[in-house]
Amino acid sequence: MTDTAHTTRLAEERRMTVDRLEALQREFGQVVEASVDSNSDDEHDPEGATIAYERSQVAALIDQAEQHLSEIDAAEARIAEGTYGTCVVCGRPIPDERLEARPTATTCIDHAGAAHHR
């Protein structure tokens, strides 16, 4: 794949992530609104625990989407620097198939676990 193809793939990934993030933020707002309308005594209100759990789940998904946007930013910076598609562990090219499946990848398949353990 060319840098242009990678840039296009990352732009599509960004659009999908932004759409997901906006939907999650709307959902979070709805959950917060529901918690305002419910009994504030979570300990004795069976709905309170459910709303608190749902709020924490949506918040975690928002954090993941925001992290993915940061990864996309970093991948775009690597394209600009000319280092995109190069494994940060061994310096070998990351296969196009891996970049297609995971466009923010920083490692080849052999070193995918190693990057998480450093």
Tab-separated table of N, CA, C and O in Angstrom:
chain	number	residue	atom	x	y	z
A	1	MET	N	0.836	-1.188	0.000
A	1	MET	CA	0.000	0.000	0.000
A	1	MET	C	0.878	1.248	0.000
A	1	MET	O	1.939	1.259	0.603
A	2	THR	N	0.390	2.283	-0.601
A	2	THR	CA	1.117	3.547	-0.652
A	2	THR	C	0.771	4.408	0.564
A	2	THR	O	-0.199	4.134	1.274
A	3	ASP	N	1.571	5.457	0.771
A	3	ASP	CA	1.262	6.393	1.862
A	3	ASP	C	-0.125	6.994	1.677
A	3	ASP	O	-0.850	7.215	2.641
A	4	THR	N	-0.498	7.251	0.413
A	4	THR	CA	-1.827	7.799	0.141
A	4	THR	C	-2.910	6.823	0.566
A	4	THR	O	-3.908	7.215	1.185
A	5	ALA	N	-2.721	5.546	0.280
A	5	ALA	CA	-3.700	4.534	0.683
A	5	ALA	C	-3.763	4.431	2.200
A	5	ALA	O	-4.850	4.309	2.772
A	6	HIS	N	-2.616	4.485	2.858
A	6	HIS	CA	-2.594	4.434	4.324
A	6	HIS	C	-3.274	5.676	4.911
A	6	HIS	O	-4.021	5.578	5.879
A	7	THR	N	-3.006	6.831	4.313
A	7	THR	CA	-3.633	8.071	4.778
A	7	THR	C	-5.144	7.989	4.630
A	7	THR	O	-5.890	8.380	5.539
A	8	THR	N	-5.606	7.454	3.504
A	8	THR	CA	-7.038	7.283	3.270
A	8	THR	C	-7.630	6.326	4.288
A	8	THR	O	-8.699	6.577	4.856
A	9	ARG	N	-6.930	5.220	4.555
A	9	ARG	CA	-7.404	4.225	5.530
A	9	ARG	C	-7.484	4.843	6.920
A	9	ARG	O	-8.442	4.625	7.655
A	10	LEU	N	-6.491	5.622	7.309
A	10	LEU	CA	-6.501	6.276	8.615
A	10	LEU	C	-7.610	7.329	8.698
A	10	LEU	O	-8.232	7.481	9.749
A	11	ALA	N	-7.863	8.034	7.597
A	11	ALA	CA	-8.949	9.025	7.593
A	11	ALA	C	-10.294	8.328	7.802
A	11	ALA	O	-11.149	8.829	8.545
A	12	GLU	N	-10.479	7.176	7.175
A	12	GLU	CA	-11.711	6.408	7.368
A	12	GLU	C	-11.809	5.907	8.807
A	12	GLU	O	-12.867	5.960	9.429
A	13	GLU	N	-10.706	5.454	9.345
A	13	GLU	CA	-10.661	4.990	10.734
A	13	GLU	C	-11.001	6.143	11.685
A	13	GLU	O	-11.737	5.966	12.653
A	14	ARG	N	-10.472	7.329	11.397
A	14	ARG	CA	-10.769	8.511	12.216
A	14	ARG	C	-12.263	8.831	12.154
A	14	ARG	O	-12.890	9.075	13.170
A	15	ARG	N	-12.843	8.837	10.946
A	15	ARG	CA	-14.261	9.159	10.789
A	15	ARG	C	-15.128	8.186	11.586
A	15	ARG	O	-16.026	8.597	12.314
A	16	MET	N	-14.825	6.891	11.476
A	16	MET	CA	-15.603	5.891	12.218
A	16	MET	C	-15.444	6.085	13.723
A	16	MET	O	-16.411	5.960	14.477
A	17	THR	N	-14.237	6.393	14.169
A	17	THR	CA	-13.978	6.566	15.600
A	17	THR	C	-14.661	7.825	16.131
A	17	THR	O	-15.236	7.806	17.216
A	18	VAL	N	-14.607	8.901	15.367
A	18	VAL	CA	-15.283	10.140	15.779
A	18	VAL	C	-16.786	9.910	15.849
A	18	VAL	O	-17.444	10.344	16.807
A	19	ASP	N	-17.351	9.215	14.856
A	19	ASP	CA	-18.787	8.900	14.877
A	19	ASP	C	-19.138	8.084	16.114
A	19	ASP	O	-20.128	8.354	16.792
A	20	ARG	N	-18.316	7.075	16.409
A	20	ARG	CA	-18.551	6.235	17.584
A	20	ARG	C	-18.439	7.054	18.875
A	20	ARG	O	-19.256	6.930	19.785
A	21	LEU	N	-17.431	7.918	18.934
A	21	LEU	CA	-17.227	8.753	20.109
A	21	LEU	C	-18.416	9.688	20.326
A	21	LEU	O	-18.901	9.827	21.456
A	22	GLU	N	-18.907	10.296	19.257
A	22	GLU	CA	-20.062	11.185	19.389
A	22	GLU	C	-21.293	10.418	19.870
A	22	GLU	O	-22.037	10.911	20.721
A	23	ALA	N	-21.507	9.222	19.344
A	23	ALA	CA	-22.641	8.402	19.782
A	23	ALA	C	-22.494	8.021	21.255
A	23	ALA	O	-23.471	8.066	22.019
A	24	LEU	N	-21.288	7.670	21.665
A	24	LEU	CA	-21.050	7.309	23.065
A	24	LEU	C	-21.258	8.511	23.985
A	24	LEU	O	-21.803	8.368	25.082
A	25	GLN	N	-20.818	9.676	23.546
A	25	GLN	CA	-21.010	10.872	24.365
A	25	GLN	C	-22.493	11.202	24.511
A	25	GLN	O	-22.936	11.602	25.589
A	26	ARG	N	-23.276	11.002	23.431
A	26	ARG	CA	-24.728	11.200	23.532
A	26	ARG	C	-25.323	10.188	24.511
A	26	ARG	O	-26.145	10.529	25.359
A	27	GLU	N	-24.879	8.927	24.390
A	27	GLU	CA	-25.370	7.882	25.289
A	27	GLU	C	-25.004	8.201	26.737
A	27	GLU	O	-25.825	8.036	27.644
A	28	PHE	N	-23.785	8.681	26.956
A	28	PHE	CA	-23.360	9.039	28.304
A	28	PHE	C	-24.265	10.137	28.862
A	28	PHE	O	-24.693	10.076	30.011
A	29	GLY	N	-24.560	11.134	28.029
A	29	GLY	CA	-25.451	12.206	28.459
A	29	GLY	C	-26.823	11.679	28.831
A	29	GLY	O	-27.427	12.127	29.827
A	30	GLN	N	-27.323	10.700	28.082
A	30	GLN	CA	-28.620	10.104	28.393
A	30	GLN	C	-28.572	9.337	29.708
A	30	GLN	O	-29.515	9.384	30.502
A	31	VAL	N	-27.480	8.640	29.943
A	31	VAL	CA	-27.335	7.883	31.188
A	31	VAL	C	-27.259	8.843	32.374
A	31	VAL	O	-27.897	8.622	33.410
A	32	VAL	N	-26.502	9.910	32.219
A	32	VAL	CA	-26.397	10.908	33.292
A	32	VAL	C	-27.764	11.527	33.549
A	32	VAL	O	-28.179	11.686	34.703
A	33	GLU	N	-28.480	11.842	32.471
A	33	GLU	CA	-29.823	12.414	32.621
A	33	GLU	C	-30.751	11.429	33.337
A	33	GLU	O	-31.525	11.820	34.206
A	34	ALA	N	-30.641	10.159	33.004
A	34	ALA	CA	-31.458	9.130	33.662
A	34	ALA	C	-31.116	9.046	35.148
A	34	ALA	O	-31.994	8.836	35.978
A	35	SER	N	-29.840	9.227	35.478
A	35	SER	CA	-29.450	9.139	36.887
A	35	SER	C	-29.974	10.334	37.669
A	35	SER	O	-30.280	10.210	38.848
A	36	VAL	N	-30.082	11.475	37.007
A	36	VAL	CA	-30.631	12.661	37.667
A	36	VAL	C	-32.113	12.450	37.964
A	36	VAL	O	-32.612	12.836	39.010
A	37	ASP	N	-32.798	11.786	37.035
A	37	ASP	CA	-34.231	11.545	37.186
A	37	ASP	C	-34.551	10.399	38.150
A	37	ASP	O	-35.691	10.238	38.560
A	38	SER	N	-33.548	9.599	38.488
A	38	SER	CA	-33.801	8.452	39.366
A	38	SER	C	-33.547	8.829	40.820
A	38	SER	O	-33.036	9.890	41.142
A	39	ASN	N	-33.869	7.909	41.683
A	39	ASN	CA	-33.614	8.064	43.113
A	39	ASN	C	-32.102	8.137	43.312
A	39	ASN	O	-31.368	7.296	42.824
A	40	SER	N	-31.605	9.100	44.041
A	40	SER	CA	-30.162	9.269	44.219
A	40	SER	C	-29.581	8.317	45.264
A	40	SER	O	-28.386	8.313	45.490
A	41	ASP	N	-30.408	7.497	45.876
A	41	ASP	CA	-29.945	6.535	46.877
A	41	ASP	C	-29.606	5.214	46.177
A	41	ASP	O	-30.396	4.289	46.147
A	42	ASP	N	-28.389	5.162	45.565
A	42	ASP	CA	-27.971	3.975	44.808
A	42	ASP	C	-28.024	2.697	45.631
A	42	ASP	O	-28.277	1.623	45.099
A	43	GLU	N	-27.755	2.796	46.906
A	43	GLU	CA	-27.695	1.607	47.752
A	43	GLU	C	-29.041	0.914	47.867
A	43	GLU	O	-29.123	-0.296	47.913
A	44	HIS	N	-30.132	1.690	47.894
A	44	HIS	CA	-31.453	1.109	48.099
A	44	HIS	C	-32.322	1.115	46.844
A	44	HIS	O	-33.386	0.523	46.837
A	45	ASP	N	-31.877	1.784	45.801
A	45	ASP	CA	-32.630	1.845	44.554
A	45	ASP	C	-32.040	0.841	43.575
A	45	ASP	O	-30.902	0.984	43.153
A	46	PRO	N	-32.795	-0.183	43.184
A	46	PRO	CA	-32.253	-1.181	42.267
A	46	PRO	C	-31.809	-0.592	40.931
A	46	PRO	O	-30.890	-1.100	40.308
A	47	GLU	N	-32.405	0.490	40.504
A	47	GLU	CA	-32.003	1.137	39.256
A	47	GLU	C	-30.692	1.897	39.415
A	47	GLU	O	-29.956	2.066	38.455
A	48	GLY	N	-30.396	2.369	40.614
A	48	GLY	CA	-29.198	3.166	40.857
A	48	GLY	C	-27.922	2.425	40.502
A	48	GLY	O	-27.046	2.959	39.834
A	49	ALA	N	-27.820	1.188	40.933
A	49	ALA	CA	-26.621	0.398	40.646
A	49	ALA	C	-26.494	0.150	39.148
A	49	ALA	O	-25.396	0.201	38.585
A	50	THR	N	-27.604	-0.107	38.474
A	50	THR	CA	-27.591	-0.346	37.035
A	50	THR	C	-27.139	0.902	36.291
A	50	THR	O	-26.327	0.830	35.375
A	51	ILE	N	-27.654	2.047	36.694
A	51	ILE	CA	-27.289	3.308	36.038
A	51	ILE	C	-25.811	3.615	36.273
A	51	ILE	O	-25.093	4.003	35.352
A	52	ALA	N	-25.334	3.406	37.486
A	52	ALA	CA	-23.918	3.648	37.790
A	52	ALA	C	-23.027	2.724	36.962
A	52	ALA	O	-21.995	3.153	36.426
A	53	TYR	N	-23.419	1.465	36.840
A	53	TYR	CA	-22.647	0.501	36.052
A	53	TYR	C	-22.642	0.923	34.580
A	53	TYR	O	-21.594	0.932	33.934
A	54	GLU	N	-23.814	1.274	34.059
A	54	GLU	CA	-23.918	1.680	32.662
A	54	GLU	C	-23.071	2.926	32.405
A	54	GLU	O	-22.374	3.024	31.394
A	55	ARG	N	-23.116	3.875	33.333
A	55	ARG	CA	-22.321	5.099	33.199
A	55	ARG	C	-20.829	4.761	33.147
A	55	ARG	O	-20.093	5.289	32.304
A	56	SER	N	-20.372	3.862	34.010
A	56	SER	CA	-18.947	3.511	34.007
A	56	SER	C	-18.559	2.756	32.738
A	56	SER	O	-17.459	2.945	32.218
A	57	GLN	N	-19.471	1.927	32.225
A	57	GLN	CA	-19.193	1.200	30.988
A	57	GLN	C	-19.075	2.156	29.811
A	57	GLN	O	-18.148	2.052	28.997
A	58	VAL	N	-19.996	3.080	29.695
A	58	VAL	CA	-19.961	4.048	28.596
A	58	VAL	C	-18.724	4.932	28.730
A	58	VAL	O	-18.049	5.233	27.740
A	59	ALA	N	-18.390	5.336	29.938
A	59	ALA	CA	-17.192	6.155	30.158
A	59	ALA	C	-15.932	5.406	29.715
A	59	ALA	O	-15.037	5.996	29.096
A	60	ALA	N	-15.862	4.117	29.988
A	60	ALA	CA	-14.710	3.314	29.562
A	60	ALA	C	-14.636	3.238	28.036
A	60	ALA	O	-13.542	3.322	27.450
A	61	LEU	N	-15.775	3.094	27.377
A	61	LEU	CA	-15.795	3.057	25.913
A	61	LEU	C	-15.389	4.408	25.322
A	61	LEU	O	-14.698	4.457	24.299
A	62	ILE	N	-15.785	5.492	25.968
A	62	ILE	CA	-15.362	6.825	25.530
A	62	ILE	C	-13.851	6.949	25.654
A	62	ILE	O	-13.172	7.434	24.737
A	63	ASP	N	-13.291	6.494	26.773
A	63	ASP	CA	-11.836	6.527	26.966
A	63	ASP	C	-11.124	5.733	25.871
A	63	ASP	O	-10.104	6.171	25.339
A	64	GLN	N	-11.663	4.552	25.526
A	64	GLN	CA	-11.055	3.729	24.473
A	64	GLN	C	-11.090	4.446	23.124
A	64	GLN	O	-10.108	4.417	22.377
A	65	ALA	N	-12.212	5.074	22.799
A	65	ALA	CA	-12.331	5.790	21.531
A	65	ALA	C	-11.356	6.966	21.482
A	65	ALA	O	-10.706	7.208	20.457
A	66	GLU	N	-11.230	7.690	22.598
A	66	GLU	CA	-10.288	8.814	22.653
A	66	GLU	C	-8.853	8.325	22.514
A	66	GLU	O	-8.032	8.960	21.836
A	67	GLN	N	-8.538	7.187	23.124
A	67	GLN	CA	-7.198	6.600	22.998
A	67	GLN	C	-6.932	6.217	21.542
A	67	GLN	O	-5.837	6.426	21.024
A	68	HIS	N	-7.949	5.645	20.882
A	68	HIS	CA	-7.786	5.252	19.482
A	68	HIS	C	-7.537	6.482	18.604
A	68	HIS	O	-6.719	6.424	17.683
A	69	LEU	N	-8.210	7.589	18.896
A	69	LEU	CA	-7.935	8.818	18.142
A	69	LEU	C	-6.490	9.268	18.334
A	69	LEU	O	-5.842	9.721	17.376
A	70	SER	N	-5.962	9.113	19.540
A	70	SER	CA	-4.550	9.441	19.791
A	70	SER	C	-3.633	8.534	18.979
A	70	SER	O	-2.616	8.980	18.437
A	71	GLU	N	-3.994	7.257	18.889
A	71	GLU	CA	-3.205	6.311	18.091
A	71	GLU	C	-3.246	6.675	16.610
A	71	GLU	O	-2.241	6.545	15.908
A	72	ILE	N	-4.412	7.133	16.139
A	72	ILE	CA	-4.530	7.567	14.747
A	72	ILE	C	-3.657	8.789	14.509
A	72	ILE	O	-2.940	8.867	13.502
A	73	ASP	N	-3.687	9.747	15.443
A	73	ASP	CA	-2.826	10.929	15.332
A	73	ASP	C	-1.362	10.517	15.226
A	73	ASP	O	-0.611	11.043	14.396
A	74	ALA	N	-0.953	9.570	16.063
A	74	ALA	CA	0.442	9.108	16.063
A	74	ALA	C	0.780	8.414	14.738
A	74	ALA	O	1.872	8.609	14.190
A	75	ALA	N	-0.157	7.636	14.202
A	75	ALA	CA	0.072	6.957	12.919
A	75	ALA	C	0.213	7.980	11.797
A	75	ALA	O	1.092	7.845	10.927
A	76	GLU	N	-0.627	9.012	11.819
A	76	GLU	CA	-0.524	10.062	10.800
A	76	GLU	C	0.811	10.799	10.912
A	76	GLU	O	1.415	11.153	9.894
A	77	ALA	N	1.272	11.002	12.133
A	77	ALA	CA	2.581	11.642	12.332
A	77	ALA	C	3.697	10.755	11.782
A	77	ALA	O	4.656	11.262	11.178
A	78	ARG	N	3.562	9.426	11.966
A	78	ARG	CA	4.579	8.510	11.428
A	78	ARG	C	4.594	8.544	9.899
A	78	ARG	O	5.666	8.449	9.293
A	79	ILE	N	3.426	8.707	9.274
A	79	ILE	CA	3.392	8.841	7.815
A	79	ILE	C	4.168	10.090	7.411
A	79	ILE	O	5.010	10.049	6.509
A	80	ALA	N	3.905	11.201	8.089
A	80	ALA	CA	4.592	12.460	7.782
A	80	ALA	C	6.102	12.348	7.978
A	80	ALA	O	6.879	12.937	7.214
A	81	GLU	N	6.516	11.566	8.985
A	81	GLU	CA	7.948	11.385	9.279
A	81	GLU	C	8.605	10.350	8.376
A	81	GLU	O	9.821	10.230	8.353
A	82	GLY	N	7.782	9.539	7.700
A	82	GLY	CA	8.318	8.480	6.852
A	82	GLY	C	8.629	7.199	7.608
A	82	GLY	O	9.327	6.327	7.093
A	83	THR	N	8.107	7.057	8.839
A	83	THR	CA	8.380	5.852	9.629
A	83	THR	C	7.161	4.939	9.761
A	83	THR	O	7.251	3.895	10.395
A	84	TYR	N	6.044	5.327	9.157
A	84	TYR	CA	4.834	4.507	9.234
A	84	TYR	C	5.098	3.163	8.557
A	84	TYR	O	5.725	3.083	7.508
A	85	GLY	N	4.630	2.117	9.184
A	85	GLY	CA	4.781	0.789	8.606
A	85	GLY	C	6.101	0.120	8.942
A	85	GLY	O	6.426	-0.928	8.390
A	86	THR	N	6.858	0.715	9.858
A	86	THR	CA	8.123	0.135	10.303
A	86	THR	C	7.973	-0.276	11.764
A	86	THR	O	7.550	0.525	12.601
A	87	CYS	N	8.309	-1.508	12.085
A	87	CYS	CA	8.202	-2.032	13.443
A	87	CYS	C	9.131	-1.255	14.372
A	87	CYS	O	10.324	-1.095	14.078
A	88	VAL	N	8.583	-0.771	15.486
A	88	VAL	CA	9.390	-0.005	16.438
A	88	VAL	C	10.348	-0.899	17.227
A	88	VAL	O	11.269	-0.399	17.859
A	89	VAL	N	10.144	-2.212	17.187
A	89	VAL	CA	11.018	-3.132	17.921
A	89	VAL	C	12.193	-3.580	17.060
A	89	VAL	O	13.351	-3.462	17.460
A	90	CYS	N	11.901	-4.075	15.842
A	90	CYS	CA	12.968	-4.659	15.027
A	90	CYS	C	13.336	-3.825	13.806
A	90	CYS	O	14.361	-4.098	13.166
A	91	GLY	N	12.512	-2.835	13.463
A	91	GLY	CA	12.814	-1.980	12.327
A	91	GLY	C	12.434	-2.551	10.969
A	91	GLY	O	12.647	-1.905	9.951
A	92	ARG	N	11.875	-3.752	10.965
A	92	ARG	CA	11.444	-4.354	9.693
A	92	ARG	C	10.078	-3.798	9.305
A	92	ARG	O	9.323	-3.317	10.156
A	93	PRO	N	9.730	-3.920	8.024
A	93	PRO	CA	8.417	-3.449	7.581
A	93	PRO	C	7.279	-4.246	8.230
A	93	PRO	O	7.390	-5.463	8.429
A	94	ILE	N	6.212	-3.544	8.569
A	94	ILE	CA	4.998	-4.188	9.063
A	94	ILE	C	4.206	-4.600	7.828
A	94	ILE	O	3.986	-3.772	6.938
A	95	PRO	N	3.791	-5.859	7.729
A	95	PRO	CA	3.062	-6.304	6.536
A	95	PRO	C	1.796	-5.480	6.283
A	95	PRO	O	1.097	-5.066	7.220
A	96	ASP	N	1.532	-5.226	4.998
A	96	ASP	CA	0.346	-4.452	4.620
A	96	ASP	C	-0.929	-5.070	5.174
A	96	ASP	O	-1.849	-4.343	5.551
A	97	GLU	N	-0.992	-6.402	5.258
A	97	GLU	CA	-2.185	-7.063	5.779
A	97	GLU	C	-2.437	-6.649	7.230
A	97	GLU	O	-3.565	-6.442	7.641
A	98	ARG	N	-1.372	-6.529	8.014
A	98	ARG	CA	-1.515	-6.104	9.413
A	98	ARG	C	-1.958	-4.640	9.484
A	98	ARG	O	-2.819	-4.279	10.274
A	99	LEU	N	-1.370	-3.803	8.639
A	99	LEU	CA	-1.741	-2.395	8.631
A	99	LEU	C	-3.166	-2.196	8.147
A	99	LEU	O	-3.842	-1.274	8.579
A	100	GLU	N	-3.620	-3.055	7.254
A	100	GLU	CA	-5.006	-2.967	6.795
A	100	GLU	C	-5.960	-3.340	7.935
A	100	GLU	O	-6.969	-2.687	8.154
A	101	ALA	N	-5.601	-4.380	8.680
A	101	ALA	CA	-6.438	-4.828	9.801
A	101	ALA	C	-6.329	-3.888	10.993
A	101	ALA	O	-7.303	-3.669	11.707
A	102	ARG	N	-5.138	-3.350	11.211
A	102	ARG	CA	-4.891	-2.474	12.365
A	102	ARG	C	-4.002	-1.321	11.911
A	102	ARG	O	-2.776	-1.360	12.076
A	103	PRO	N	-4.614	-0.285	11.317
A	103	PRO	CA	-3.827	0.782	10.706
A	103	PRO	C	-2.963	1.588	11.675
A	103	PRO	O	-2.072	2.307	11.243
A	104	THR	N	-3.187	1.451	12.961
A	104	THR	CA	-2.365	2.174	13.939
A	104	THR	C	-1.239	1.308	14.499
A	104	THR	O	-0.530	1.739	15.412
A	105	ALA	N	-1.056	0.117	13.950
A	105	ALA	CA	-0.036	-0.805	14.455
A	105	ALA	C	1.350	-0.163	14.419
A	105	ALA	O	1.711	0.518	13.470
A	106	THR	N	2.112	-0.416	15.475
A	106	THR	CA	3.484	0.097	15.545
A	106	THR	C	4.506	-1.031	15.485
A	106	THR	O	5.703	-0.763	15.474
A	107	THR	N	4.011	-2.277	15.484
A	107	THR	CA	4.920	-3.423	15.475
A	107	THR	C	4.494	-4.443	14.433
A	107	THR	O	3.327	-4.512	14.041
A	108	CYS	N	5.456	-5.258	14.033
A	108	CYS	CA	5.141	-6.396	13.186
A	108	CYS	C	4.421	-7.439	14.044
A	108	CYS	O	4.351	-7.306	15.275
A	109	ILE	N	3.904	-8.468	13.419
A	109	ILE	CA	3.161	-9.489	14.151
A	109	ILE	C	4.052	-10.183	15.180
A	109	ILE	O	3.627	-10.440	16.303
A	110	ASP	N	5.312	-10.450	14.796
A	110	ASP	CA	6.233	-11.137	15.715
A	110	ASP	C	6.440	-10.354	17.023
A	110	ASP	O	6.666	-10.950	18.066
A	111	HIS	N	6.365	-9.033	16.952
A	111	HIS	CA	6.636	-8.216	18.130
A	111	HIS	C	5.408	-7.541	18.710
A	111	HIS	O	5.519	-6.658	19.574
A	112	ALA	N	4.220	-7.953	18.276
A	112	ALA	CA	2.983	-7.327	18.751
A	112	ALA	C	2.860	-7.419	20.274
A	112	ALA	O	2.482	-6.457	20.926
A	113	GLY	N	3.203	-8.530	20.876
A	113	GLY	CA	3.133	-8.681	22.335
A	113	GLY	C	4.267	-7.957	23.041
A	113	GLY	O	4.094	-7.455	24.132
A	114	ALA	N	5.420	-7.872	22.403
A	114	ALA	CA	6.594	-7.258	23.027
A	114	ALA	C	6.375	-5.782	23.317
A	114	ALA	O	6.837	-5.267	24.327
A	115	ALA	N	5.649	-5.098	22.443
A	115	ALA	CA	5.419	-3.661	22.641
A	115	ALA	C	4.589	-3.396	23.880
A	115	ALA	O	4.723	-2.362	24.514
A	116	HIS	N	3.721	-4.341	24.246
A	116	HIS	CA	2.888	-4.159	25.429
A	116	HIS	C	3.618	-4.476	26.723
A	116	HIS	O	3.180	-4.089	27.795
A	117	HIS	N	4.749	-5.163	26.623
A	117	HIS	CA	5.465	-5.577	27.829
A	117	HIS	C	6.662	-4.698	28.133
A	117	HIS	O	7.385	-4.961	29.062
A	118	ARG	N	6.883	-3.665	27.333
A	118	ARG	CA	8.033	-2.790	27.572
A	118	ARG	C	7.702	-1.755	28.596
A	118	ARG	O	6.637	-1.370	28.842
